[in-house]
PDB file of C-alpha atoms and ligand atoms in Angstrom:
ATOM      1  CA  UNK A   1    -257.950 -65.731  56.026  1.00  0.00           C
ATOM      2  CA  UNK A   2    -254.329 -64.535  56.009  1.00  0.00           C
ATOM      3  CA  UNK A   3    -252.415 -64.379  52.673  1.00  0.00           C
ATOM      4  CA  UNK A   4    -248.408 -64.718  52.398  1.00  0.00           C
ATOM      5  CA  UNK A   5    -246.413 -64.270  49.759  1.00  0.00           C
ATOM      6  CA  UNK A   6    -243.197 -66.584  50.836  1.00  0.00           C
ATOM      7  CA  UNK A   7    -239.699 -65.129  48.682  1.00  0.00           C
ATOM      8  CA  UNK A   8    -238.531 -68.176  46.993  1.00  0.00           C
ATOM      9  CA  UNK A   9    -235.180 -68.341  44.938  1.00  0.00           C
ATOM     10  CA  UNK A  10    -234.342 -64.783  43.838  1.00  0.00           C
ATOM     11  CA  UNK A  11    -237.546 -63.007  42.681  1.00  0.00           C
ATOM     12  CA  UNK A  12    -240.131 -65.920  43.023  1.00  0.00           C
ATOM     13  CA  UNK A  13    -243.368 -65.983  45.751  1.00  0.00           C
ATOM     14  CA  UNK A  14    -244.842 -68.915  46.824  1.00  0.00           C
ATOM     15  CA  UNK A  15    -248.190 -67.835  47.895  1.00  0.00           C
ATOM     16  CA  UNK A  16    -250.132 -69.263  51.053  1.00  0.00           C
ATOM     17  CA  UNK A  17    -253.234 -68.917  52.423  1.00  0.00           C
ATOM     18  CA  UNK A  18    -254.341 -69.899  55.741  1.00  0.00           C
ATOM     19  CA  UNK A  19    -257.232 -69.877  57.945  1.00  0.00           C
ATOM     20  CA  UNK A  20    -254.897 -70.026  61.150  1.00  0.00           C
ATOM     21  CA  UNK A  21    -255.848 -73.626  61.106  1.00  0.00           C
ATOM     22  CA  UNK A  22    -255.040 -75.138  57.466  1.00  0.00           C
ATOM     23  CA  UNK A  23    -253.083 -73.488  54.592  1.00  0.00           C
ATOM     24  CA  UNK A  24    -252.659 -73.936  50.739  1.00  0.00           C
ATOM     25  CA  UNK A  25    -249.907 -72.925  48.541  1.00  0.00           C
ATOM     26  CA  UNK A  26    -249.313 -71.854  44.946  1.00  0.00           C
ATOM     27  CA  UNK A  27    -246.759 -72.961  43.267  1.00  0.00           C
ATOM     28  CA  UNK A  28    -243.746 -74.180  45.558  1.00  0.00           C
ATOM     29  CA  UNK A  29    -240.334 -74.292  43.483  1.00  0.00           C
ATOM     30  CA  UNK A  30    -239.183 -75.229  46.922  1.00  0.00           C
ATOM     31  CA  UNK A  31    -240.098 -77.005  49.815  1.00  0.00           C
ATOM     32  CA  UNK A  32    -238.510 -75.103  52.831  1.00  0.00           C
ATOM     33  CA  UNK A  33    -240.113 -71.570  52.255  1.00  0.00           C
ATOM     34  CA  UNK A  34    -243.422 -73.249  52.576  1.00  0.00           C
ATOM     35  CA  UNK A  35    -242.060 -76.051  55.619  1.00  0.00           C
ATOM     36  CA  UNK A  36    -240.926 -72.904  57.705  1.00  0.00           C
ATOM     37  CA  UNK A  37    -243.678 -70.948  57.345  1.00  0.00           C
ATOM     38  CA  UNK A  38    -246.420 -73.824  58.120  1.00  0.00           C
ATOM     39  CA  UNK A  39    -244.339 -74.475  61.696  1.00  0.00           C
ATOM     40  CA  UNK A  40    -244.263 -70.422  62.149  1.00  0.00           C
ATOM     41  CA  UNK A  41    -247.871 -69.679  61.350  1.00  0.00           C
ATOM     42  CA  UNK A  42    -249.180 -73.208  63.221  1.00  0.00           C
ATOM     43  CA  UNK A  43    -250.818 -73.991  60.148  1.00  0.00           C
ATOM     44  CA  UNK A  44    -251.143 -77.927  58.359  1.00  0.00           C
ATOM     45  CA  UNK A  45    -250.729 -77.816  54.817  1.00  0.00           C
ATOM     46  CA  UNK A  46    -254.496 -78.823  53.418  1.00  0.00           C
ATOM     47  CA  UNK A  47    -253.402 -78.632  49.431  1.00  0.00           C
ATOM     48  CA  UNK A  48    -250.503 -77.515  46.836  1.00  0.00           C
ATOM     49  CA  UNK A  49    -252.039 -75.637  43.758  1.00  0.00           C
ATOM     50  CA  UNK A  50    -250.312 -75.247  40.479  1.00  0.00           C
ATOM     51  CA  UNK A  51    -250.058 -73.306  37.646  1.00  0.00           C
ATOM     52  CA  UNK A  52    -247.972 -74.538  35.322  1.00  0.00           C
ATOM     53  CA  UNK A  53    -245.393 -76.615  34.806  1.00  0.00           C
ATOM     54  CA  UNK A  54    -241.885 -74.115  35.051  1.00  0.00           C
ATOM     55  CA  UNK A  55    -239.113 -76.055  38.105  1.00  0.00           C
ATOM     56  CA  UNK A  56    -239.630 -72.815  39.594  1.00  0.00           C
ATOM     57  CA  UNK A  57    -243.074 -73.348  40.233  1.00  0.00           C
ATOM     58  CA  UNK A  58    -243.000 -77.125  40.996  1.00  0.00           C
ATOM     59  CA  UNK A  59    -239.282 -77.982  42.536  1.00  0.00           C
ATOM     60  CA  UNK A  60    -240.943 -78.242  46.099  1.00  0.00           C
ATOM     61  CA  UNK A  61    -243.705 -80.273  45.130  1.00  0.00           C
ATOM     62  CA  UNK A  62    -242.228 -83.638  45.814  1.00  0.00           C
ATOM     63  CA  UNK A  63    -240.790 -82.490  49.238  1.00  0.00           C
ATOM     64  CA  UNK A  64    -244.084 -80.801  50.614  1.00  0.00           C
ATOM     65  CA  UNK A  65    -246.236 -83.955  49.591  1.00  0.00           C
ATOM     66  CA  UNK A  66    -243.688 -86.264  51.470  1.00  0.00           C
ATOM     67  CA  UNK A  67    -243.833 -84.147  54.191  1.00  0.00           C
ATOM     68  CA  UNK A  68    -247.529 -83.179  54.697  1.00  0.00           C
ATOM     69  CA  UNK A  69    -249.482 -85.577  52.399  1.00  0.00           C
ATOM     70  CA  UNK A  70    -251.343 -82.631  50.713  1.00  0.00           C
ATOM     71  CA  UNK A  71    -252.989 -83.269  47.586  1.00  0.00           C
ATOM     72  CA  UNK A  72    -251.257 -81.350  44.777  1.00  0.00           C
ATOM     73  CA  UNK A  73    -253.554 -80.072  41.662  1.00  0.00           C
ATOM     74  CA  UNK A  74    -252.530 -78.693  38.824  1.00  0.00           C
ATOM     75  CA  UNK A  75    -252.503 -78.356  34.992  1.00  0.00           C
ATOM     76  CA  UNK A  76    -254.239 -81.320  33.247  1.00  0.00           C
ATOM     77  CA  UNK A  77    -252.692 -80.381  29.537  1.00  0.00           C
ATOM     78  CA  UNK A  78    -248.576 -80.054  31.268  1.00  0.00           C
ATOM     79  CA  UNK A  79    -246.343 -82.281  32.982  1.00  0.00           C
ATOM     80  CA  UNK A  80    -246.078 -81.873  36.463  1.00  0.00           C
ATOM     81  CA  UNK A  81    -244.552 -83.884  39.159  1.00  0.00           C
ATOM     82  CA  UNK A  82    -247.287 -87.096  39.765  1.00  0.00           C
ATOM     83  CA  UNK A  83    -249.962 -87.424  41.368  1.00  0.00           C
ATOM     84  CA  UNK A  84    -251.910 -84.585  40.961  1.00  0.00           C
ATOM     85  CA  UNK A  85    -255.755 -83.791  39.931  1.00  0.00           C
ATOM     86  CA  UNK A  86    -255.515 -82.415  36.723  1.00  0.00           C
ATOM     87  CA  UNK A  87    -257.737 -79.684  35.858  1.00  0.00           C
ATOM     88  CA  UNK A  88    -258.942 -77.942  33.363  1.00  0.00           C
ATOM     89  CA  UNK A  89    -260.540 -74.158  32.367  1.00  0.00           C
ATOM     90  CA  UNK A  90    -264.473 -74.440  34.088  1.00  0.00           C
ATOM     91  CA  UNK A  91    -263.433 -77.107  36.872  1.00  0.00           C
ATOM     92  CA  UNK A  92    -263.871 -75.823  41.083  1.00  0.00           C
ATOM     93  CA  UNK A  93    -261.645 -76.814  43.482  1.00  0.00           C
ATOM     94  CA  UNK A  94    -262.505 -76.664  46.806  1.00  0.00           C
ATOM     95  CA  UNK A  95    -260.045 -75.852  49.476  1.00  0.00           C
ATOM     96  CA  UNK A  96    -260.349 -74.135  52.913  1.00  0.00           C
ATOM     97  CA  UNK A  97    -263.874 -74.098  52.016  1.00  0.00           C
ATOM     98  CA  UNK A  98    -263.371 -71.796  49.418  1.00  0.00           C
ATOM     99  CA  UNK A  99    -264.616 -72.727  46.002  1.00  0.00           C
ATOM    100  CA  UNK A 100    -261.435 -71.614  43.209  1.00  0.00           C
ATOM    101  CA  UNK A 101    -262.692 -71.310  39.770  1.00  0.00           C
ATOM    102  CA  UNK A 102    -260.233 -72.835  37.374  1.00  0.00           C
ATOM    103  CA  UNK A 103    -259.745 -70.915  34.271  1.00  0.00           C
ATOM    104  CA  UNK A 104    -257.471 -71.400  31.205  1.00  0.00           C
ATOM    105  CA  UNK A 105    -254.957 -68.939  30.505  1.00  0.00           C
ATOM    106  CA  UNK A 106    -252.292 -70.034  27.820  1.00  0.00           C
ATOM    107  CA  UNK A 107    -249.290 -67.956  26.357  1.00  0.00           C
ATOM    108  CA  UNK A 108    -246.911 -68.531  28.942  1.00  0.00           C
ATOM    109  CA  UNK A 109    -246.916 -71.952  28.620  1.00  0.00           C
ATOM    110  CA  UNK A 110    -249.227 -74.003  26.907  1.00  0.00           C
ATOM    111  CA  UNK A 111    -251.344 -75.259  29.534  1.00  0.00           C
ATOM    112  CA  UNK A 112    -251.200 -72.315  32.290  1.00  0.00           C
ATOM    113  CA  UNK A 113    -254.235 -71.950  34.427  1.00  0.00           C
ATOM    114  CA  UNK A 114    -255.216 -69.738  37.250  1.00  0.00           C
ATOM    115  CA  UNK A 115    -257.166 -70.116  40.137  1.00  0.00           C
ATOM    116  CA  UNK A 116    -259.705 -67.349  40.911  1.00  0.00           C
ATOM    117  CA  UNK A 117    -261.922 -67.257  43.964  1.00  0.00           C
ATOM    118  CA  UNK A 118    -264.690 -64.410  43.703  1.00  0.00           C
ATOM    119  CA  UNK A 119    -266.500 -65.389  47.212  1.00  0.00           C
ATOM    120  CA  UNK A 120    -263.415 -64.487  48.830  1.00  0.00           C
ATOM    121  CA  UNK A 121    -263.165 -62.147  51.655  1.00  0.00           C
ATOM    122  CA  UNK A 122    -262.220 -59.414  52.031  1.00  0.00           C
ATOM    123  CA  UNK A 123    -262.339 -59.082  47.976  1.00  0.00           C
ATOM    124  CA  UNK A 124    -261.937 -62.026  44.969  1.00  0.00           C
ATOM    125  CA  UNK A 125    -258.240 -63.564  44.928  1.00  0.00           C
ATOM    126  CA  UNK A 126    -256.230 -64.599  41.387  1.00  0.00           C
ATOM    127  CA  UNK A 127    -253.669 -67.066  41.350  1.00  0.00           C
ATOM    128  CA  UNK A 128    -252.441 -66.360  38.092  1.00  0.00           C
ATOM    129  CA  UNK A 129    -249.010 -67.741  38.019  1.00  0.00           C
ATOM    130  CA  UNK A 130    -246.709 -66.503  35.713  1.00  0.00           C
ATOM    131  CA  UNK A 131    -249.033 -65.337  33.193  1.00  0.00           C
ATOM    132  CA  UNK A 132    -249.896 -61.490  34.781  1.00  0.00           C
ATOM    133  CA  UNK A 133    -247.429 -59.460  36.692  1.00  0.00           C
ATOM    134  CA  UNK A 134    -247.951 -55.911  38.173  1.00  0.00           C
ATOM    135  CA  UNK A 135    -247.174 -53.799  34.956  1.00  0.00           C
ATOM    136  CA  UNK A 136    -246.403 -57.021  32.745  1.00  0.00           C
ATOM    137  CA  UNK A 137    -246.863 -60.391  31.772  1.00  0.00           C
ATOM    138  CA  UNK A 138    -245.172 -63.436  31.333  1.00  0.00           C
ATOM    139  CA  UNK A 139    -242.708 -64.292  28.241  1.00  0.00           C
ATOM    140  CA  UNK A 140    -244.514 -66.352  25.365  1.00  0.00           C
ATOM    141  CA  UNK A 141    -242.652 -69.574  25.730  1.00  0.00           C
ATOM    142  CA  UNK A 142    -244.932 -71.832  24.006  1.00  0.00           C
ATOM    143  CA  UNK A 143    -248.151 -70.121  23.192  1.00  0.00           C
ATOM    144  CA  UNK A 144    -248.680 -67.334  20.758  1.00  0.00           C
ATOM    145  CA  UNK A 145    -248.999 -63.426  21.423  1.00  0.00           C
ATOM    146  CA  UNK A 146    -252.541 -63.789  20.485  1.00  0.00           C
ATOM    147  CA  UNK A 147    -252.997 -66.675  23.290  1.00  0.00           C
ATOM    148  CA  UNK A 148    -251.499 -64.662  26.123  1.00  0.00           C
ATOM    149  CA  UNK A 149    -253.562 -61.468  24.887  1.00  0.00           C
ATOM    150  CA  UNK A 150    -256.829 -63.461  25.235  1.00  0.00           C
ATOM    151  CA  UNK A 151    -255.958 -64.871  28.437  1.00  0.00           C
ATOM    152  CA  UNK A 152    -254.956 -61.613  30.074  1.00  0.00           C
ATOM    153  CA  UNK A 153    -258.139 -59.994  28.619  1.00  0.00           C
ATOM    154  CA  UNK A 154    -259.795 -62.712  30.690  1.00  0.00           C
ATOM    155  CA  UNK A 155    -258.125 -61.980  33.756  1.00  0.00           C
ATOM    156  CA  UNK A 156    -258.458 -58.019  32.639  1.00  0.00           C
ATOM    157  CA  UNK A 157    -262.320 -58.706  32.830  1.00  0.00           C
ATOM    158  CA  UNK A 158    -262.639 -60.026  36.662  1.00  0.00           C
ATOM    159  CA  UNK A 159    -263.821 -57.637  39.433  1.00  0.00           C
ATOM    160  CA  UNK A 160    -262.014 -55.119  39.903  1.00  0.00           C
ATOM    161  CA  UNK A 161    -261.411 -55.527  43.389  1.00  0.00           C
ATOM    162  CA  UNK A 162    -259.650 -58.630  42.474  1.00  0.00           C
ATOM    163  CA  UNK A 163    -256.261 -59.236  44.523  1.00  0.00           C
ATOM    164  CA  UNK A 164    -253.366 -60.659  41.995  1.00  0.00           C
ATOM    165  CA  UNK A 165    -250.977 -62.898  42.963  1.00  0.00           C
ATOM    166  CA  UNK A 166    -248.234 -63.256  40.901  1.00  0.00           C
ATOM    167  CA  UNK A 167    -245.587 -65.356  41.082  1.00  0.00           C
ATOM    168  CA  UNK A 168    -242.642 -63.082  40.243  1.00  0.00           C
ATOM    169  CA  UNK A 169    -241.302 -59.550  42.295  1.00  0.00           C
ATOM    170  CA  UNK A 170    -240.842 -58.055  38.179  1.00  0.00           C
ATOM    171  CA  UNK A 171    -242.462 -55.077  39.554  1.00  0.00           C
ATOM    172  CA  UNK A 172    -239.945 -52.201  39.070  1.00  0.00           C
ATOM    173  CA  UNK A 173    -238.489 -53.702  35.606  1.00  0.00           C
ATOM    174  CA  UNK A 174    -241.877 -53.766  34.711  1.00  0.00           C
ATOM    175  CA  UNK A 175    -242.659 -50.128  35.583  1.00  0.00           C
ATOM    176  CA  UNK A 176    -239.695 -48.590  33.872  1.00  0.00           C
ATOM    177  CA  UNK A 177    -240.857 -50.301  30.681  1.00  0.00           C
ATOM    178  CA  UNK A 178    -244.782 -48.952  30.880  1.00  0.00           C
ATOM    179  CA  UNK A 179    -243.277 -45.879  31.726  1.00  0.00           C
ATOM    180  CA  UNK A 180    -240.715 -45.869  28.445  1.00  0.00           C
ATOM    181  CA  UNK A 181    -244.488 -46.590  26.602  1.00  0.00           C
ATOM    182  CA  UNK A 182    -246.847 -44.501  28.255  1.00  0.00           C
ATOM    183  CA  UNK A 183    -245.328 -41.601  29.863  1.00  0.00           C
ATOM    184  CA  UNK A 184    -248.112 -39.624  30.047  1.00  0.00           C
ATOM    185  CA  UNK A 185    -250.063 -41.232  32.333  1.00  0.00           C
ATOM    186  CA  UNK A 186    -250.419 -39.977  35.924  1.00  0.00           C
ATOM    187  CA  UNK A 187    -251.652 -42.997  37.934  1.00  0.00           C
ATOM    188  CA  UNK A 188    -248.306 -45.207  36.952  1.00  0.00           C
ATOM    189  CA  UNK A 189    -246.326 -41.994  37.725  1.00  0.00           C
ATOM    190  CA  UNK A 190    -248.282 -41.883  41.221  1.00  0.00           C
ATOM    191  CA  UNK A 191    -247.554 -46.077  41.468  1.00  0.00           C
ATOM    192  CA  UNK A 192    -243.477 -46.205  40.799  1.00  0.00           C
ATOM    193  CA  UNK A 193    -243.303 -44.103  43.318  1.00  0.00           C
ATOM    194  CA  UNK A 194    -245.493 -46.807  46.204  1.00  0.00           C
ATOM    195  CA  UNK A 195    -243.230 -49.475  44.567  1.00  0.00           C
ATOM    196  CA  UNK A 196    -240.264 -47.655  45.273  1.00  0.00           C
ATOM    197  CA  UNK A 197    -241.104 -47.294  48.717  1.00  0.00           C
ATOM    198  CA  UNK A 198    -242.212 -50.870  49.499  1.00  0.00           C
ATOM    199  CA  UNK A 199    -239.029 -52.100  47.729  1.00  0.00           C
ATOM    200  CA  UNK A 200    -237.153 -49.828  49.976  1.00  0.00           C
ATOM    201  CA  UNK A 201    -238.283 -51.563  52.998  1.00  0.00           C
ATOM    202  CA  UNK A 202    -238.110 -54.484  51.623  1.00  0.00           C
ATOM    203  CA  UNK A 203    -241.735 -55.207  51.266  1.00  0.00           C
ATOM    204  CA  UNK A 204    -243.637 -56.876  48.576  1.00  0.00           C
ATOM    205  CA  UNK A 205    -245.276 -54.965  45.818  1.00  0.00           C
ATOM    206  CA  UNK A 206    -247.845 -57.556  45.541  1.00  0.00           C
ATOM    207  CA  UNK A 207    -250.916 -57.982  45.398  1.00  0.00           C
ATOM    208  CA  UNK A 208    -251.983 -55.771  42.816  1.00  0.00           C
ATOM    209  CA  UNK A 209    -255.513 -55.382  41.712  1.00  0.00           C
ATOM    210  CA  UNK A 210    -256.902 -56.103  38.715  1.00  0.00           C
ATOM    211  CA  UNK A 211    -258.273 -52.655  38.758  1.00  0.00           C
ATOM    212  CA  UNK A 212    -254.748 -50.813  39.165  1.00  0.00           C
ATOM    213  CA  UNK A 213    -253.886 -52.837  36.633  1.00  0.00           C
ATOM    214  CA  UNK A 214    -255.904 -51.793  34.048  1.00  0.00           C
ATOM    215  CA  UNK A 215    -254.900 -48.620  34.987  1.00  0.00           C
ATOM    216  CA  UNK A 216    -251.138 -49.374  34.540  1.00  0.00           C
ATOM    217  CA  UNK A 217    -250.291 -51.989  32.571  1.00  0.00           C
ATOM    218  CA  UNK A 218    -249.647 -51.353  29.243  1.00  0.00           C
ATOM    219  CA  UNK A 219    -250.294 -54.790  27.893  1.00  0.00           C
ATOM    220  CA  UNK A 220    -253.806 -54.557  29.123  1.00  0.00           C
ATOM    221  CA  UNK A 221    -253.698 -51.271  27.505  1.00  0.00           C
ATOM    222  CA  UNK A 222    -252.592 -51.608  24.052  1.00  0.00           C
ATOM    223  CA  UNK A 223    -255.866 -49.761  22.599  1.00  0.00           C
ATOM    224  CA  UNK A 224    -254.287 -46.617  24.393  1.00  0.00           C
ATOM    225  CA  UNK A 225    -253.371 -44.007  21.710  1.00  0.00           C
ATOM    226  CA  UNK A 226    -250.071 -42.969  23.580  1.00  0.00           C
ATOM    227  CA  UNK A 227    -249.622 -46.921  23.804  1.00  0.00           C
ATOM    228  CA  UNK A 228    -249.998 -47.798  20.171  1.00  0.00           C
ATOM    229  CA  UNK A 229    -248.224 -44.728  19.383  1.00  0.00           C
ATOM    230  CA  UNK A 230    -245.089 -45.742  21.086  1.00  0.00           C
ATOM    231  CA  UNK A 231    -245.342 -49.133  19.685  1.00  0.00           C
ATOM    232  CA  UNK A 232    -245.282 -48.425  16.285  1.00  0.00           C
ATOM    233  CA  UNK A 233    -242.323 -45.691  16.883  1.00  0.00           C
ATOM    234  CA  UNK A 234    -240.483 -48.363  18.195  1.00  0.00           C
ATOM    235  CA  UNK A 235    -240.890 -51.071  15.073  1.00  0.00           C
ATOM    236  CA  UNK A 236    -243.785 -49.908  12.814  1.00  0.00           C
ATOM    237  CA  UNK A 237    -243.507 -52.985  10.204  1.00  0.00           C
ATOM    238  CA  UNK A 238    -244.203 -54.953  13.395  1.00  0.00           C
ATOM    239  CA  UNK A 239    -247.536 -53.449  14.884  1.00  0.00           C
ATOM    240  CA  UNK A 240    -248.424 -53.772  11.022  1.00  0.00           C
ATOM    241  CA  UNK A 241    -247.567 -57.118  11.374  1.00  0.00           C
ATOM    242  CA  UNK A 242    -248.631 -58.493  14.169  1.00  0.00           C
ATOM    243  CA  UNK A 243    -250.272 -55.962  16.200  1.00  0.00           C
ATOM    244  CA  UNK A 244    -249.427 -53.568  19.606  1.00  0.00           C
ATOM    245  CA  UNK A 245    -249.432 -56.332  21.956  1.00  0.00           C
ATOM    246  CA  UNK A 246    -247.250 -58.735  19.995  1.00  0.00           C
ATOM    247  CA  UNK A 247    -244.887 -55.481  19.365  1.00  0.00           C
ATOM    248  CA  UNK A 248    -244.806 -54.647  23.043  1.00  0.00           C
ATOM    249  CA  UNK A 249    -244.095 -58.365  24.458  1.00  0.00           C
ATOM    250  CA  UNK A 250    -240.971 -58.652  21.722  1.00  0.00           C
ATOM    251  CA  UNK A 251    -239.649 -55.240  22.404  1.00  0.00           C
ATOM    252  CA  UNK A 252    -240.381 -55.736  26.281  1.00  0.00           C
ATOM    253  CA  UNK A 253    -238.107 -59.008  25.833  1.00  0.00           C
ATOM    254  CA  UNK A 254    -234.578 -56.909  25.219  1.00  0.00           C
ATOM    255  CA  UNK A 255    -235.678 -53.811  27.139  1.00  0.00           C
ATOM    256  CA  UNK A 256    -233.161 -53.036  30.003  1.00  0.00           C
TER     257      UNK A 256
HETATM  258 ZN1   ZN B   1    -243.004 -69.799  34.307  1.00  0.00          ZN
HETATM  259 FE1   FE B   2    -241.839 -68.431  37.014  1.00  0.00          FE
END
């Protein structure tokens, strides 16, 4: 199996994965990414799988069925462009004869889900949309802080060997902000500096692992002393409030 991410728009990946025979796709905001790589890889699209609902993750959907025929699932609780197989947290999907394990994970959006594979090789594979990125996580648009935390606690919990595939190249933004939180720890140190380098050459930082990113992200990391200690320097009333994590999302949202 070979995965791609495919740059979309300015910071977006399309992800594909193909057996050299078939492919699927996660989330196309457009259609010619995907159309260019299927004719350069020699691949026929077998099925588009969605997150949620965001144009940037569904603008390419209506092109890629016309042009391929491939069933398109997605969210059963958001509106995405019809027909699709709606799912919902517990339901398989079977593509490329791999089984994906849907699971819920709302914050982002209301009815995000992600699409995790542990059976596949060489190690499990997350499509987790726009929910977890390397050293962040996705804006609460709709759900509350205490939604996303539970659903990145989820993700958090799968084998650590786990490839994630985000959606988003936020990597570097990200890191300066876990930095600004947690300075003190050596293995995000160690990682800006990777990053860097595949930015540099103008090379994906993605995937991550779910095991790096326990290591690294600070909103998997919000028991952390250092972390909670930053938190509440930065707006004590809040983290009295509502918490570390909610602090660190609404501080995270004006950082620069
Ligand atoms: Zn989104
Ligand atoms: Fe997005």
């Amino acid at each position: 199996m070979t995965l791609i991410p495919l740059p979309a728009f300015a910071d977006n990946y399309i992800w594909m994965l193909h057996d050299g025979q078939r492919a699927l796709v996660v989330d196309p905001g457009e259609a010619q990414p995907v159309l260019d790589a299927l004719r350069r890889e020699g691949v026929q699209l077998e099925a588009i799988l969605v997150t949620h609902h965001h144009p940037d993750h569904t603008g390419g959907i209506d092109a890629l069925r016309n042009a391929t025929a491939a069933p398109v699932y997605g969210p059963a609780r958001e509106s995405i462009p019809p027909p699709f197989v709606p799912l919902e947290g517990g339901a398989t999907v079977q593509v490329l004869g791999m089984i994906f394990e849907v699971m819920d994970v709302p914050g982002h959006t209301r009815g995000h889900i992600a699409y995790h594979c542990a059976a596949a090789q060489p190690s499990p594979l997350l499509f987790c949309g726009d929910t977890l990125f390397s050293a962040g996580c996705g804006r609460i648009f709709e759900g509350t802080p205490a939604q996303l935390q539970h659903s990145l606690g989820l993700l958090a919990a799968l084998s650590g060997a786990t490839r994630v595939c985000c959606t988003h190249e936020y990597t570097l933004g990200n890191l300066k902000f876990a930095q600004e939180v947690e300075p003190d720890n050596a293995t995000l140190i160690a990682y800006v500096d990777v990053c860097r380098q595949l930015r540099a050459n103008g090379l994906p930082t993605l995937p991550s692992t779910i095991a790096q990113e326990r290591a690294i992200n600070p909103f998997l990391r919000t028991e952390v002393p250092t972390i909670a200690a930053s938190a509440k320097a930065h707006d004590a009333a809040s983290v009295a409030d509502q918490g570390v994590f909610a602090t660190l999302r609404e501080w995270k949202n004006h950082y620069r």
